[in-house]
mmCIF file with all atom_site columns, C-alpha atoms and ligand atoms in Angstrom:
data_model
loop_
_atom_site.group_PDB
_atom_site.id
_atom_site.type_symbol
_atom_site.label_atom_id
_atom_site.label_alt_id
_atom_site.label_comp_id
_atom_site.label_asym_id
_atom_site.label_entity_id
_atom_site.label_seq_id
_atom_site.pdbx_PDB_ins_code
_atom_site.Cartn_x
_atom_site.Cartn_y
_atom_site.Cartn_z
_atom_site.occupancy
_atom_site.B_iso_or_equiv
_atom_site.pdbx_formal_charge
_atom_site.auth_seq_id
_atom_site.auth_comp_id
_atom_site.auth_asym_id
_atom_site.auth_atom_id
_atom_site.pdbx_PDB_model_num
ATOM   1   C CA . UNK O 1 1   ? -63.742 64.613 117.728 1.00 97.00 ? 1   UNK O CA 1
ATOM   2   C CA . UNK O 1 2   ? -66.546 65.148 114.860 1.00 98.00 ? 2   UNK O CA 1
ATOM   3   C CA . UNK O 1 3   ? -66.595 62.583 112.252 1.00 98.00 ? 3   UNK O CA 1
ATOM   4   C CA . UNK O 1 4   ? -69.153 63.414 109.386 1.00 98.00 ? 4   UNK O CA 1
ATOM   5   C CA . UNK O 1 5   ? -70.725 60.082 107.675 1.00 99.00 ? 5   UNK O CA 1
ATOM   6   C CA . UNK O 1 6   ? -71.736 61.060 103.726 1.00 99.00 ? 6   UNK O CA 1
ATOM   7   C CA . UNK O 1 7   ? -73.695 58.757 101.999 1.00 98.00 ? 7   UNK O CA 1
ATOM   8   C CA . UNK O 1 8   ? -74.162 59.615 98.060  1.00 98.00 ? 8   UNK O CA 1
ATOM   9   C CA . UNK O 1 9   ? -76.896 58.585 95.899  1.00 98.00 ? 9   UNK O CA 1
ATOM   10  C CA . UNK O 1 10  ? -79.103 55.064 96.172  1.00 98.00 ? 10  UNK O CA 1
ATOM   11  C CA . UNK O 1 11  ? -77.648 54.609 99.352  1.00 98.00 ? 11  UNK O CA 1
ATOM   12  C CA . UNK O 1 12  ? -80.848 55.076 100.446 1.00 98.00 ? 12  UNK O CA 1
ATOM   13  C CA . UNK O 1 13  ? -82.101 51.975 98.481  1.00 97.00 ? 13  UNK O CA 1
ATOM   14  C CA . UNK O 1 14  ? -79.791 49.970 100.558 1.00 98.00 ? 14  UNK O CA 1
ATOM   15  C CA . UNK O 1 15  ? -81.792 46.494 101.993 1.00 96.00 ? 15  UNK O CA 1
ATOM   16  C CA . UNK O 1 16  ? -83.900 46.661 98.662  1.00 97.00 ? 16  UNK O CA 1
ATOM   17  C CA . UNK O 1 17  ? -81.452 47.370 96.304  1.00 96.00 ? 17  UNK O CA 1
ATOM   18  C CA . UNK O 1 18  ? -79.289 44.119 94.690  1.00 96.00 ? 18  UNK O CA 1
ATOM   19  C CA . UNK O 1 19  ? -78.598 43.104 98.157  1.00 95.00 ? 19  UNK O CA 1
ATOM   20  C CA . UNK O 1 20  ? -76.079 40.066 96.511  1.00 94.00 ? 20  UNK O CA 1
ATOM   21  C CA . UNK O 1 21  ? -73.917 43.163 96.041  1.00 96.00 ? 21  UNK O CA 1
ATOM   22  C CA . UNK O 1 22  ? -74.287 45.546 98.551  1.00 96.00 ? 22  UNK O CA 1
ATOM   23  C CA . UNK O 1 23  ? -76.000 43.054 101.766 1.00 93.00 ? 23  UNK O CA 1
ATOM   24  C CA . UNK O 1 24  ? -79.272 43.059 103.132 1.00 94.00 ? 24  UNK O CA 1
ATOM   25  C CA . UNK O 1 25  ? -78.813 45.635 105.663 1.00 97.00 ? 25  UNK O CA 1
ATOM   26  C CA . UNK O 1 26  ? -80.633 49.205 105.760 1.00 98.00 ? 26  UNK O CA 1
ATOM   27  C CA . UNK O 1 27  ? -78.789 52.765 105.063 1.00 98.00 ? 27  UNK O CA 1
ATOM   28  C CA . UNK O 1 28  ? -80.100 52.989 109.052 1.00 98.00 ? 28  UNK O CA 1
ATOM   29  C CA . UNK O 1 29  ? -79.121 49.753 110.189 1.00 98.00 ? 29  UNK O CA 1
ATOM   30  C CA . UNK O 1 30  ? -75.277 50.559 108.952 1.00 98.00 ? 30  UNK O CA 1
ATOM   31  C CA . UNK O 1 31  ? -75.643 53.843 111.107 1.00 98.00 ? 31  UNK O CA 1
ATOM   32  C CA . UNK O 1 32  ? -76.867 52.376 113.984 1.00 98.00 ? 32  UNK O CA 1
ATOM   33  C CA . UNK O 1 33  ? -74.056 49.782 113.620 1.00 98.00 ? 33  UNK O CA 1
ATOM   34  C CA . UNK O 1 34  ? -71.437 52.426 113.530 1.00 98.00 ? 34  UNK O CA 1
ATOM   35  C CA . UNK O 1 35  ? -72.631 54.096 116.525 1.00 98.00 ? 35  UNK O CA 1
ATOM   36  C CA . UNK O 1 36  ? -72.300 51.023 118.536 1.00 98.00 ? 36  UNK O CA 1
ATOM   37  C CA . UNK O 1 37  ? -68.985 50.518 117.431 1.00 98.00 ? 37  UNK O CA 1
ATOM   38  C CA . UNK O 1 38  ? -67.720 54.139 117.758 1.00 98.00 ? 38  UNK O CA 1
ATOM   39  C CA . UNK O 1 39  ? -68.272 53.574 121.384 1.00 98.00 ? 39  UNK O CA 1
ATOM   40  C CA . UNK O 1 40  ? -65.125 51.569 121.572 1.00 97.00 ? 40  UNK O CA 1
ATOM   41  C CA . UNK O 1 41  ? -63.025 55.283 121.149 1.00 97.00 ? 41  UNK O CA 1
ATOM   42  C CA . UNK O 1 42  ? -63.479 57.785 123.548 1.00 95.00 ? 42  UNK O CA 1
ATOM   43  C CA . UNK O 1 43  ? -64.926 61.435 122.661 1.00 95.00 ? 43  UNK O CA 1
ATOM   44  C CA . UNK O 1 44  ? -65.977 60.521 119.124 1.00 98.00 ? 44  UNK O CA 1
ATOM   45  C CA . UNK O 1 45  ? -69.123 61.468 117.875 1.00 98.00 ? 45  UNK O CA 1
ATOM   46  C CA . UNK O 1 46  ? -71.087 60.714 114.984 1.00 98.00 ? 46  UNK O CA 1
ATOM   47  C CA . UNK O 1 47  ? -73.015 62.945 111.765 1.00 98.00 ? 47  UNK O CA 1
ATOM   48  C CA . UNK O 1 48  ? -75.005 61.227 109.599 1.00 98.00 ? 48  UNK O CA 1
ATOM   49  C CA . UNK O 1 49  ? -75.726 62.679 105.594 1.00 99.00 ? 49  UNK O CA 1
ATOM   50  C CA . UNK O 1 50  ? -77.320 61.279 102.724 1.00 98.00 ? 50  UNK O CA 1
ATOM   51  C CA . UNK O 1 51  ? -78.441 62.670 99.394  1.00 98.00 ? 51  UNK O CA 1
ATOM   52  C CA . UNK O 1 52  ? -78.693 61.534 95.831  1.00 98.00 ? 52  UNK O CA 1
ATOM   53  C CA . UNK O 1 53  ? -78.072 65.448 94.731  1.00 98.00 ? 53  UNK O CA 1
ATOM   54  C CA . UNK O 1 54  ? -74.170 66.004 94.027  1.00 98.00 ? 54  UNK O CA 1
ATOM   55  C CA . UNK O 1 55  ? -75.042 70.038 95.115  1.00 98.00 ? 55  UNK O CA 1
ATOM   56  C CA . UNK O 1 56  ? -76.160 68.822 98.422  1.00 98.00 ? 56  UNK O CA 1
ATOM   57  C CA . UNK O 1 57  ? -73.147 66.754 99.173  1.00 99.00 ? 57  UNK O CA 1
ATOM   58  C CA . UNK O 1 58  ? -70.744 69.826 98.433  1.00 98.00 ? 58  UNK O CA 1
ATOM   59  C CA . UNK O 1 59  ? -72.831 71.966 100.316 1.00 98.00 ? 59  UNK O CA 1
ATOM   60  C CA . UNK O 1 60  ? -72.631 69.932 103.539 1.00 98.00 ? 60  UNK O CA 1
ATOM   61  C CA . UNK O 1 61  ? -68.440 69.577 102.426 1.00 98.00 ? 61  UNK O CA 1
ATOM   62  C CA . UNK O 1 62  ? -68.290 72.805 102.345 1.00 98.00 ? 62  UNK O CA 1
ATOM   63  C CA . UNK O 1 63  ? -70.014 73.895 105.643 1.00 98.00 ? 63  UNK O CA 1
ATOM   64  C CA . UNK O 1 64  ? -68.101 71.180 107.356 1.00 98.00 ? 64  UNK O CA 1
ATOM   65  C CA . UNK O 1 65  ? -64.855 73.356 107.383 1.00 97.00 ? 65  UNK O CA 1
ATOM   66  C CA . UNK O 1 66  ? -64.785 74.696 111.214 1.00 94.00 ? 66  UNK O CA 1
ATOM   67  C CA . UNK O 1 67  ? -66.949 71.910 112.847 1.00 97.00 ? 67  UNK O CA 1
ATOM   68  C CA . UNK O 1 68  ? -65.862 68.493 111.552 1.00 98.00 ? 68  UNK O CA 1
ATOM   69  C CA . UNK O 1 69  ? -62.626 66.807 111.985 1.00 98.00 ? 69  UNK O CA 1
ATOM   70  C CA . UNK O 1 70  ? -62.876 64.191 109.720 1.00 98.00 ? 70  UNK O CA 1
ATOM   71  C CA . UNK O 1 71  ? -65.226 62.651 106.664 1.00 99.00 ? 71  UNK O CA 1
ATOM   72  C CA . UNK O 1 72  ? -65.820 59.318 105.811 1.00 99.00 ? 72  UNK O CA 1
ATOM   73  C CA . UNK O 1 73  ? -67.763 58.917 102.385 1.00 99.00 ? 73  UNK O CA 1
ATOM   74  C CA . UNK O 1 74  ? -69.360 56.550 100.194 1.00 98.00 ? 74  UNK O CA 1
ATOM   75  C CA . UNK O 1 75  ? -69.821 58.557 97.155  1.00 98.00 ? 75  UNK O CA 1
ATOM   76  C CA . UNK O 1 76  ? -71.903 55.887 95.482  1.00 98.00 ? 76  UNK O CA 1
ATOM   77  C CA . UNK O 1 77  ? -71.894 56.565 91.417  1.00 98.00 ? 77  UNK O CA 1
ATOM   78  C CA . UNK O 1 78  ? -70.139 60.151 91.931  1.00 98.00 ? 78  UNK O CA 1
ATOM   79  C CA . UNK O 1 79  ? -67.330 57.955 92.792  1.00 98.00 ? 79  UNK O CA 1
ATOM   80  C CA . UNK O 1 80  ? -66.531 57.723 89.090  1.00 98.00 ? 80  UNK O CA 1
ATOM   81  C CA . UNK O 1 81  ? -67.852 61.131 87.738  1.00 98.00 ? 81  UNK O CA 1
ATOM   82  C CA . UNK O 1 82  ? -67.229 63.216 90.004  1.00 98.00 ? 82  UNK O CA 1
ATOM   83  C CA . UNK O 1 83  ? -64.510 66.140 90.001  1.00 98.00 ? 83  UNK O CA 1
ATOM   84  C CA . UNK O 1 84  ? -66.787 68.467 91.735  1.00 98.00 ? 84  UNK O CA 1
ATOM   85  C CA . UNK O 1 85  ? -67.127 66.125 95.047  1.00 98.00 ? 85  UNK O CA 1
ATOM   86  C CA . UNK O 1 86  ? -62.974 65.803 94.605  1.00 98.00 ? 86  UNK O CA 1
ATOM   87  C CA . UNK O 1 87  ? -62.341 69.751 94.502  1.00 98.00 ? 87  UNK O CA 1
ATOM   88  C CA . UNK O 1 88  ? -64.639 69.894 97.875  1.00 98.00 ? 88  UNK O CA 1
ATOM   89  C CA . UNK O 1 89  ? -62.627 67.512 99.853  1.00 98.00 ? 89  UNK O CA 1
ATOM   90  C CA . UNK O 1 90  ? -59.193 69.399 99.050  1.00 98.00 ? 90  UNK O CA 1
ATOM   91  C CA . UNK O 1 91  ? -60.596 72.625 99.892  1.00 98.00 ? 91  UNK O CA 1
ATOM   92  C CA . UNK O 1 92  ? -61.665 72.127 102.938 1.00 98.00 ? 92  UNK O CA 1
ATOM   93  C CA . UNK O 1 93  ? -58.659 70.236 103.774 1.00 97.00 ? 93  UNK O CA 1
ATOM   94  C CA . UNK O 1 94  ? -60.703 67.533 106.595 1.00 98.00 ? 94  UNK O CA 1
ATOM   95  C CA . UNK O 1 95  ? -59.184 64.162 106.458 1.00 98.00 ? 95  UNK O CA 1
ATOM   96  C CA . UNK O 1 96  ? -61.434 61.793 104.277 1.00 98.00 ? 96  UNK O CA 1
ATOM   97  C CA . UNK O 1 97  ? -61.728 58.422 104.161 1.00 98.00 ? 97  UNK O CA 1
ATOM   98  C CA . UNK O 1 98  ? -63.585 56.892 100.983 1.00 98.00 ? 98  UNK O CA 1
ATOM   99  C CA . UNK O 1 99  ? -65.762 53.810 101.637 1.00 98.00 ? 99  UNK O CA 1
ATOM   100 C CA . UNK O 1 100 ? -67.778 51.376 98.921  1.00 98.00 ? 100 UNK O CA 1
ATOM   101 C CA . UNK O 1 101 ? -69.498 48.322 100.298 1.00 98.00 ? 101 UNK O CA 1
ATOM   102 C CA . UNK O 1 102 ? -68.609 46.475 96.988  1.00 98.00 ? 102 UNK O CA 1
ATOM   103 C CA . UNK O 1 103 ? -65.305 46.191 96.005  1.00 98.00 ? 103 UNK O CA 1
ATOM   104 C CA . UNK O 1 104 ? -65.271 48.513 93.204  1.00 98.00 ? 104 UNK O CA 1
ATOM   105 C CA . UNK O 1 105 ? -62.412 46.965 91.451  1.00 97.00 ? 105 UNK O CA 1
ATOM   106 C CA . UNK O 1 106 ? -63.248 43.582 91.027  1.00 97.00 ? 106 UNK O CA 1
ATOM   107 C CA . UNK O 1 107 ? -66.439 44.781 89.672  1.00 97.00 ? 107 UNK O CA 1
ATOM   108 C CA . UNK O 1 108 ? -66.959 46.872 86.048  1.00 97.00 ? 108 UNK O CA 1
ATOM   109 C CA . UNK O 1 109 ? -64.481 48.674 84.292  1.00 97.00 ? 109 UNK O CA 1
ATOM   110 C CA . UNK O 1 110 ? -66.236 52.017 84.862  1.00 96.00 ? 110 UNK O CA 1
ATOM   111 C CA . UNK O 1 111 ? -66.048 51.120 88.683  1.00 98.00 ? 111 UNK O CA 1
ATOM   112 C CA . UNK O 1 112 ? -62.159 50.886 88.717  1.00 97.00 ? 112 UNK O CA 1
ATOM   113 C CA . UNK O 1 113 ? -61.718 54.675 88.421  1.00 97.00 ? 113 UNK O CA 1
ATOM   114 C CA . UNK O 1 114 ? -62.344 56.598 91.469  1.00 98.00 ? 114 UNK O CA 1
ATOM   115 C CA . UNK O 1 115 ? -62.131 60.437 91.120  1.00 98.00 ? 115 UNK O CA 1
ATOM   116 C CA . UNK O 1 116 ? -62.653 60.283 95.426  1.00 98.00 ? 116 UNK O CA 1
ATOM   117 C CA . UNK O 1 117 ? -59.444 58.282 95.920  1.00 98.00 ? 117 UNK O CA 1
ATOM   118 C CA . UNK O 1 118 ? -57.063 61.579 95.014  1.00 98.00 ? 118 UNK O CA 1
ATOM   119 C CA . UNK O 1 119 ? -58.451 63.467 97.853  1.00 98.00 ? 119 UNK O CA 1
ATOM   120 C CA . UNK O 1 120 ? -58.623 60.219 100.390 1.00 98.00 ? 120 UNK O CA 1
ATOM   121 C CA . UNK O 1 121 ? -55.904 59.199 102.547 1.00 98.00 ? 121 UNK O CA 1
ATOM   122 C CA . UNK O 1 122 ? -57.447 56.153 102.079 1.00 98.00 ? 122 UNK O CA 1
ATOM   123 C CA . UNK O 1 123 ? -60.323 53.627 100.783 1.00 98.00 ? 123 UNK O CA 1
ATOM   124 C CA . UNK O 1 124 ? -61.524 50.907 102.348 1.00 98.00 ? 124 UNK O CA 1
ATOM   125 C CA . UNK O 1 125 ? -63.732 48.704 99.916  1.00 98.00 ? 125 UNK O CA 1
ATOM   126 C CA . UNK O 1 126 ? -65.355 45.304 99.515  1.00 98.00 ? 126 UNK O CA 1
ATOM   127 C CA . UNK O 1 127 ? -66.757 44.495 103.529 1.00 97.00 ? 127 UNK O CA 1
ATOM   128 C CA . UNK O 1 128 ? -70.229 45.247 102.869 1.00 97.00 ? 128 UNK O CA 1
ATOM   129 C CA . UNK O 1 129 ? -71.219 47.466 106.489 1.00 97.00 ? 129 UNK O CA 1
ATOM   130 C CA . UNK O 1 130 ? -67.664 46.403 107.689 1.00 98.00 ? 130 UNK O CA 1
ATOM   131 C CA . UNK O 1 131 ? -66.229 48.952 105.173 1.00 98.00 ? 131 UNK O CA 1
ATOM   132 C CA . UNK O 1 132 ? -67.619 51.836 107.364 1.00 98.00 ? 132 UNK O CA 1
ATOM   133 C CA . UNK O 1 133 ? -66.584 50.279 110.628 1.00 98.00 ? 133 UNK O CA 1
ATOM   134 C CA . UNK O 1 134 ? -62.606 49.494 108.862 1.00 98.00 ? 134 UNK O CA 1
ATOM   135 C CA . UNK O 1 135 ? -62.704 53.250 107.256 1.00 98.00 ? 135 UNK O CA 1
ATOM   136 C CA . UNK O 1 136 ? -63.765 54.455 111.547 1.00 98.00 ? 136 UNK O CA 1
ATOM   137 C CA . UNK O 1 137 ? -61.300 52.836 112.646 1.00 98.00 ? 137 UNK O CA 1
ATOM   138 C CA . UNK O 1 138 ? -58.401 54.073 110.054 1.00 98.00 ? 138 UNK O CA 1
ATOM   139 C CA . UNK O 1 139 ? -59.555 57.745 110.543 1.00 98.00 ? 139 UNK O CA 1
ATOM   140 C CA . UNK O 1 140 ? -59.376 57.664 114.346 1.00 98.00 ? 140 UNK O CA 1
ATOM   141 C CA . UNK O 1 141 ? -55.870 56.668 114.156 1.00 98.00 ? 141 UNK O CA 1
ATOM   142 C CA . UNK O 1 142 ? -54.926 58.866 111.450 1.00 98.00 ? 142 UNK O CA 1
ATOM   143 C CA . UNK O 1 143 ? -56.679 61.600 113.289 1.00 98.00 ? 143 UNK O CA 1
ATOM   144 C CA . UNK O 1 144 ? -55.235 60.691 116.027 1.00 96.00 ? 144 UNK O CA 1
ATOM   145 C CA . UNK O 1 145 ? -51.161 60.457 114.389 1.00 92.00 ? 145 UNK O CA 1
HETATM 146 C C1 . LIG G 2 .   ? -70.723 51.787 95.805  1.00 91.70 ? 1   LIG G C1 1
HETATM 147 C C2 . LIG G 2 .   ? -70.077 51.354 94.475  1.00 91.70 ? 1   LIG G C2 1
HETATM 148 C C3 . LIG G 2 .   ? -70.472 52.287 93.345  1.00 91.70 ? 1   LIG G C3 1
HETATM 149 O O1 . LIG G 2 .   ? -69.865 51.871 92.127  1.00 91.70 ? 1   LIG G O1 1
HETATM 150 C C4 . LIG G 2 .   ? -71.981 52.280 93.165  1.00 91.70 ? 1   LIG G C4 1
HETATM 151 O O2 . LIG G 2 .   ? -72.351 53.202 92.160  1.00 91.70 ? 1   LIG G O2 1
HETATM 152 C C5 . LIG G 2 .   ? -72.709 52.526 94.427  1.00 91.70 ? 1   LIG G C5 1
HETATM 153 C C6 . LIG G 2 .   ? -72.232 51.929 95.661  1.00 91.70 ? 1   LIG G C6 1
HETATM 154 C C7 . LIG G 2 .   ? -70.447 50.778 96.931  1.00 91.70 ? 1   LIG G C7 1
HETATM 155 O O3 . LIG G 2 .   ? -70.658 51.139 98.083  1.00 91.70 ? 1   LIG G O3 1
HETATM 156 O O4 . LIG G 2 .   ? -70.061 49.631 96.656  1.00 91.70 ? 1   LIG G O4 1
HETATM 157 O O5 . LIG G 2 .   ? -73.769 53.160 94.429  1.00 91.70 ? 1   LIG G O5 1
HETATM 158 O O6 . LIG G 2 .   ? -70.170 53.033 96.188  1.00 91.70 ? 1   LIG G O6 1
#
């Protein structure tokens, strides 16, 4: 089983960027992390993306179709804007879960709406790198239903 790992834009600012919000740890750290704890299910393996372009993240969507079983995503600030990244995920039809390290709705209004969640079967939010470990977890055993 294939599970594709999208990170959207300033992701790759994590460790740097207002780590009293998003922890201390690096874009690679979290990946690393994940691999080690992917290990716990058998036959699962790992693809890592990251890009700050919204083009770029429906490309690799898009070319996912016949090789990926499942997506999880943090679609950073496209979260909020962005129909484009929404119409992706349904037309390819893999199983997506949506991830934020901050818990979106405790934060800013303009945080609270998430364009992601209509095309999710579910969001995990608010763990810092636990999110993507919790959102692993949830798509194995959906995947797996
Ligand atoms: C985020 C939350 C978004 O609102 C923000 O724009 C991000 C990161 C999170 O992981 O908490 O870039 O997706």
């Amino acid at each position: 089983m294939k599970i594709l790992v999208i990170n959207g834009p300033n992701l790759n600012m994590l460790g740097i960027r207002e780590p009293e919000i998003y922890g201390s740890m690096t874009l690679k750290n979290i990946e690393e992390e994940l691999v080690e704890y992917s290990k716990n299910f058998n036959g699962v393996e790992l693809e890592f993306f990251q890009s700050n372009s919204e083009g770029e993240i429906i490309d690799k969507i898009q070319s996912s179709i016949n090789n990926i079983q499942g997506i999880i995503i943090n679609p950073a600030a496209f979260t909020h804007t962005s129909i484009a990244i929404l119409d992706a995920i349904k037309a390819v039809k893999i199983p997506v879960v949506e991830v934020h390290l901050s818990n979106i709705n405790s934060r800013e209004d303009f945080r609270k709406t998430s364009f992601i969640s209509q095309g999710a079967v579910g969001t995990v939010a608010g763990f810092k790198q636990n999110s993507y470990k919790m959102a692993l977890f949830g798509l194995i055993n959906y995947l797996n239903e």
